[in-house]
Short mmCIF file of C-alpha atoms in Angstrom, two decimals:
data_model
loop_
_atom_site.label_atom_id
_atom_site.label_comp_id
_atom_site.label_asym_id
_atom_site.label_seq_id
_atom_site.Cartn_x
_atom_site.Cartn_y
_atom_site.Cartn_z
CA GLY A 26 -14.05 -20.15 8.26
CA ALA A 27 -10.51 -19.19 7.74
CA GLY A 28 -11.12 -14.90 7.80
CA VAL A 29 -14.07 -12.87 7.78
CA SER A 30 -16.68 -12.99 4.27
CA GLN A 31 -18.91 -9.97 3.38
CA SER A 32 -20.55 -10.17 -0.19
CA PRO A 33 -21.07 -8.99 -2.26
CA SER A 34 -17.36 -7.63 -2.42
CA ASN A 35 -18.77 -4.84 -5.37
CA LYS A 36 -22.59 -3.75 -6.11
CA VAL A 37 -24.07 -1.02 -8.51
CA THR A 38 -27.16 0.46 -7.55
CA GLU A 39 -29.65 2.49 -8.34
CA LYS A 40 -30.51 5.64 -6.49
CA GLY A 41 -33.71 4.66 -4.16
CA LYS A 42 -33.17 1.34 -4.05
CA ASP A 43 -32.44 -0.30 -1.14
CA VAL A 44 -29.44 -3.40 -0.90
CA GLU A 45 -28.79 -5.55 1.62
CA LEU A 46 -24.43 -6.03 2.52
CA ARG A 47 -23.82 -9.99 4.22
CA CYS A 48 -21.88 -10.53 6.54
CA ASP A 49 -20.08 -13.80 7.78
CA PRO A 50 -18.20 -13.54 10.94
CA ILE A 51 -15.87 -15.92 11.69
CA SER A 52 -16.68 -18.87 13.92
CA GLY A 53 -16.35 -18.59 17.78
CA HIS A 54 -17.08 -14.78 17.91
CA THR A 55 -19.38 -13.16 19.52
CA ALA A 56 -19.00 -9.45 18.76
CA LEU A 57 -19.08 -7.54 15.13
CA TYR A 58 -19.57 -4.38 14.34
CA TRP A 59 -19.66 -2.76 10.62
CA TYR A 60 -17.67 0.61 9.91
CA ARG A 61 -18.48 2.46 6.32
CA GLN A 62 -14.91 3.63 5.34
CA SER A 63 -15.15 6.68 2.14
CA LEU A 64 -12.80 8.22 0.25
CA GLY A 65 -10.72 9.77 2.15
CA GLN A 66 -12.15 10.04 5.42
CA GLY A 67 -12.16 6.78 8.48
CA LEU A 68 -13.58 4.09 9.16
CA GLU A 69 -17.02 5.53 11.41
CA PHE A 70 -18.69 3.29 13.63
CA LEU A 71 -22.33 2.42 12.62
CA ILE A 72 -23.61 -0.39 15.08
CA TYR A 73 -22.16 -3.33 16.65
CA PHE A 74 -23.16 -6.61 18.45
CA GLN A 75 -22.77 -8.01 20.82
CA GLY A 76 -23.61 -12.46 21.99
CA ASN A 77 -28.05 -11.41 22.20
CA SER A 78 -27.38 -8.46 23.79
CA ALA A 79 -29.50 -5.64 22.66
CA PRO A 80 -27.41 -3.69 19.06
CA ASP A 81 -25.54 -0.57 19.77
CA LYS A 82 -27.64 1.57 16.49
CA SER A 83 -25.04 4.53 18.28
CA GLY A 84 -23.36 4.97 14.76
CA LEU A 85 -26.56 3.93 11.94
CA PRO A 86 -26.55 7.55 9.62
CA SER A 87 -30.30 7.44 9.98
CA ASP A 88 -34.03 5.42 9.61
CA ARG A 89 -33.42 3.68 6.04
CA PHE A 90 -30.37 1.85 8.32
CA SER A 91 -30.82 -1.11 9.65
CA ALA A 92 -28.91 -4.45 10.84
CA GLU A 93 -29.69 -7.66 11.85
CA ARG A 94 -28.09 -10.56 13.23
CA THR A 95 -28.93 -14.16 13.23
CA GLY A 96 -27.66 -16.52 15.14
CA GLY A 97 -25.40 -15.07 16.67
CA SER A 98 -23.58 -14.71 14.00
CA VAL A 99 -24.47 -13.82 9.76
CA SER A 100 -25.14 -9.85 10.18
CA THR A 101 -26.98 -8.48 7.77
CA LEU A 102 -26.57 -4.25 6.75
CA THR A 103 -29.71 -2.64 5.31
CA ILE A 104 -29.49 -0.14 3.43
CA GLN A 105 -32.78 1.57 1.82
CA ARG A 106 -34.24 3.84 -0.63
CA THR A 107 -30.43 4.70 -1.35
CA GLN A 108 -28.95 8.19 -1.82
CA GLN A 109 -25.38 8.94 -3.53
CA GLU A 110 -23.81 10.09 -0.64
CA ASP A 111 -24.21 6.31 0.92
CA SER A 112 -21.29 5.44 -1.45
CA ALA A 113 -17.91 4.27 0.53
CA VAL A 114 -16.69 0.16 1.43
CA TYR A 115 -19.08 -1.11 3.94
CA LEU A 116 -16.11 -3.31 6.36
CA CYS A 117 -17.55 -5.47 8.88
CA ALA A 118 -14.95 -7.14 11.82
CA SER A 119 -16.30 -9.48 14.67
CA SER A 120 -13.77 -10.46 17.60
CA ASP A 121 -13.30 -12.30 21.37
CA PHE A 122 -13.97 -8.78 22.47
CA PRO A 123 -14.85 -9.09 25.81
CA GLY A 124 -14.25 -11.99 26.99
CA GLY A 125 -10.82 -12.51 24.79
CA ASN A 126 -8.83 -10.65 22.29
CA GLU A 127 -9.52 -6.88 21.81
CA LYS A 128 -8.35 -6.76 18.15
CA LEU A 129 -11.31 -6.99 14.56
CA PHE A 130 -10.50 -9.00 12.80
CA PHE A 131 -12.01 -6.85 9.40
CA GLY A 132 -13.74 -8.62 5.90
CA SER A 133 -12.92 -6.45 2.37
CA GLY A 134 -15.99 -5.23 2.50
CA THR A 135 -18.28 -3.96 -0.14
CA GLN A 136 -18.11 -1.35 -2.17
CA LEU A 137 -21.43 0.55 -2.95
CA SER A 138 -21.94 3.05 -5.48
CA VAL A 139 -25.16 4.94 -6.28
CA LEU A 140 -25.51 5.90 -8.44
CA GLU B 12 -15.57 13.08 22.50
CA ASP B 13 -13.29 10.55 21.78
CA GLN B 14 -10.94 12.04 19.26
CA VAL B 15 -8.28 10.44 16.99
CA THR B 16 -5.77 12.14 14.52
CA GLN B 17 -3.46 10.74 12.37
CA SER B 18 -0.60 13.53 10.87
CA PRO B 19 1.16 13.39 8.37
CA GLU B 20 -1.94 11.71 5.55
CA ALA B 21 1.24 10.79 3.29
CA LEU B 22 4.28 9.91 3.44
CA ARG B 23 6.65 8.80 0.94
CA LEU B 24 10.24 7.66 1.86
CA GLN B 25 12.82 5.91 -0.53
CA GLU B 26 13.94 1.89 0.55
CA GLY B 27 15.62 1.93 4.39
CA GLU B 28 14.57 5.62 5.06
CA SER B 29 12.84 4.84 8.25
CA SER B 30 10.77 7.89 9.62
CA SER B 31 7.70 7.78 12.50
CA LEU B 32 3.68 8.20 12.28
CA ASN B 33 2.02 10.31 14.28
CA CYS B 34 -1.69 9.70 16.02
CA SER B 35 -3.24 12.00 18.91
CA TYR B 36 -5.78 11.68 20.35
CA THR B 37 -8.90 12.58 22.59
CA VAL B 38 -9.98 9.51 24.91
CA SER B 39 -12.04 9.87 28.38
CA GLY B 40 -10.14 7.27 29.92
CA LEU B 41 -7.63 5.05 26.79
CA ARG B 42 -9.53 1.40 27.08
CA GLY B 43 -6.06 0.70 24.27
CA LEU B 44 -4.51 2.55 21.21
CA PHE B 45 -5.04 -0.21 18.18
CA TRP B 46 -2.63 -0.32 15.79
CA TYR B 47 -3.76 -1.06 11.58
CA ARG B 48 -2.19 -1.58 8.47
CA GLN B 49 -4.56 -1.26 5.42
CA ASP B 50 -4.12 -2.88 2.00
CA PRO B 51 -5.42 -1.15 -2.07
CA GLY B 52 -9.19 -3.16 -1.91
CA LYS B 53 -8.79 -4.72 1.89
CA GLY B 54 -9.75 -4.01 4.94
CA PRO B 55 -7.81 -3.39 8.07
CA GLU B 56 -5.17 -5.76 9.97
CA PHE B 57 -4.29 -5.35 13.22
CA LEU B 58 -0.53 -5.08 13.82
CA PHE B 59 -0.50 -4.37 17.86
CA THR B 60 -2.24 -2.81 21.35
CA LEU B 61 -1.28 -0.63 23.72
CA TYR B 62 -1.99 0.16 26.93
CA SER B 63 -0.66 2.94 28.58
CA ALA B 64 1.32 5.29 28.80
CA GLY B 65 5.44 4.24 28.14
CA GLU B 66 4.32 0.96 26.53
CA GLU B 67 6.06 -0.24 23.56
CA LYS B 68 5.11 -3.44 20.71
CA GLU B 69 7.67 -4.25 17.91
CA LYS B 70 7.13 -6.60 14.68
CA GLU B 71 9.92 -6.65 11.68
CA ARG B 72 10.25 -3.23 11.68
CA LEU B 73 8.12 -1.76 13.13
CA LYS B 74 7.47 -0.23 16.26
CA ALA B 75 4.36 1.85 18.22
CA THR B 76 4.79 4.21 20.97
CA LEU B 77 1.71 5.14 23.46
CA THR B 78 2.17 7.93 25.64
CA LYS B 79 -0.97 9.90 27.28
CA LYS B 80 -1.79 11.91 24.22
CA GLU B 81 -0.65 9.90 21.27
CA SER B 82 1.08 7.34 19.46
CA PHE B 83 4.15 7.11 17.35
CA LEU B 84 4.12 4.22 14.68
CA HIS B 85 8.08 3.55 14.01
CA ILE B 86 9.19 2.47 11.29
CA THR B 87 12.78 1.18 10.90
CA ALA B 88 14.98 0.52 7.33
CA PRO B 89 11.33 -0.40 6.07
CA LYS B 90 10.82 -2.10 2.83
CA PRO B 91 8.86 -1.68 -0.47
CA GLU B 92 5.94 -3.68 0.64
CA ASP B 93 5.39 -2.34 4.18
CA SER B 94 3.91 0.96 2.10
CA ALA B 95 0.07 0.68 2.93
CA THR B 96 -1.99 3.17 5.22
CA TYR B 97 -1.66 2.81 8.28
CA LEU B 98 -4.68 3.11 10.79
CA CYS B 99 -4.24 4.60 14.14
CA ALA B 100 -8.19 3.64 16.29
CA VAL B 101 -8.18 3.63 20.33
CA ARG B 102 -11.28 2.19 22.92
CA GLY B 103 -11.89 4.76 24.96
CA TYR B 104 -14.01 3.45 28.94
CA GLY B 105 -16.48 6.06 28.28
CA GLY B 106 -20.23 5.51 26.62
CA ALA B 107 -17.94 4.34 23.72
CA THR B 108 -16.51 1.08 25.18
CA ASN B 109 -18.75 -0.48 22.56
CA LYS B 110 -16.54 0.95 19.98
CA LEU B 111 -12.74 1.65 18.18
CA ILE B 112 -12.67 5.69 16.85
CA PHE B 113 -10.06 4.92 14.07
CA GLY B 114 -8.50 8.38 12.39
CA THR B 115 -8.10 8.46 8.62
CA GLY B 116 -4.85 7.22 7.97
CA THR B 117 -1.05 7.54 7.12
CA LEU B 118 -0.77 6.49 3.50
CA LEU B 119 2.76 5.54 3.16
CA ALA B 120 4.36 4.82 0.20
CA VAL B 121 8.27 3.27 0.55
CA GLN B 122 9.70 3.54 -3.05
CA PRO B 123 12.91 1.45 -4.61
#
């Protein structure tokens, strides 16, 4: 595709439900990142995938959060038993790093609202 | 701990009124400093990467500069279409090599 694609663009859920957010990175990009952006806050790193290496999960805020990347391409971020504090924009980005350009290409994000 | 602080939080300019945005950083060995632009409802869009003190990059009305402690994004004769949130981020050589650490951004509004 032409850019990073995220779905859904908006998700409203009830507290306690599980949600899945999807990211389609730019074809050929080996690195994939998930960030979270809350109102008035900076982008908060969640998780990083690089090729077939073990992901860097150091930013996941709790064990309710998990992510996988299948076939080195599409990634899914899963939040179990959602809480109101999980409400935020979840951004996915991909890049050539470290093999190529270090700049990140971001999707438009998924706006998650937990009621 | 790696940290990025941006100022001001918000800035309102008249069209043509030049100004600068500041990004102060603390990192255990700077691998790169990045500027991004973010429009409402969109993901951040890459502007510049700076690697060493003294380096400068330009694009249209924007110029980014870097010292050992901070970076400036200079906006010359801005236009309303320059209105956006400008984000600064750093990547270090330490344990955080995998991720960019972002500041909270400067919300720029340029009025015609």
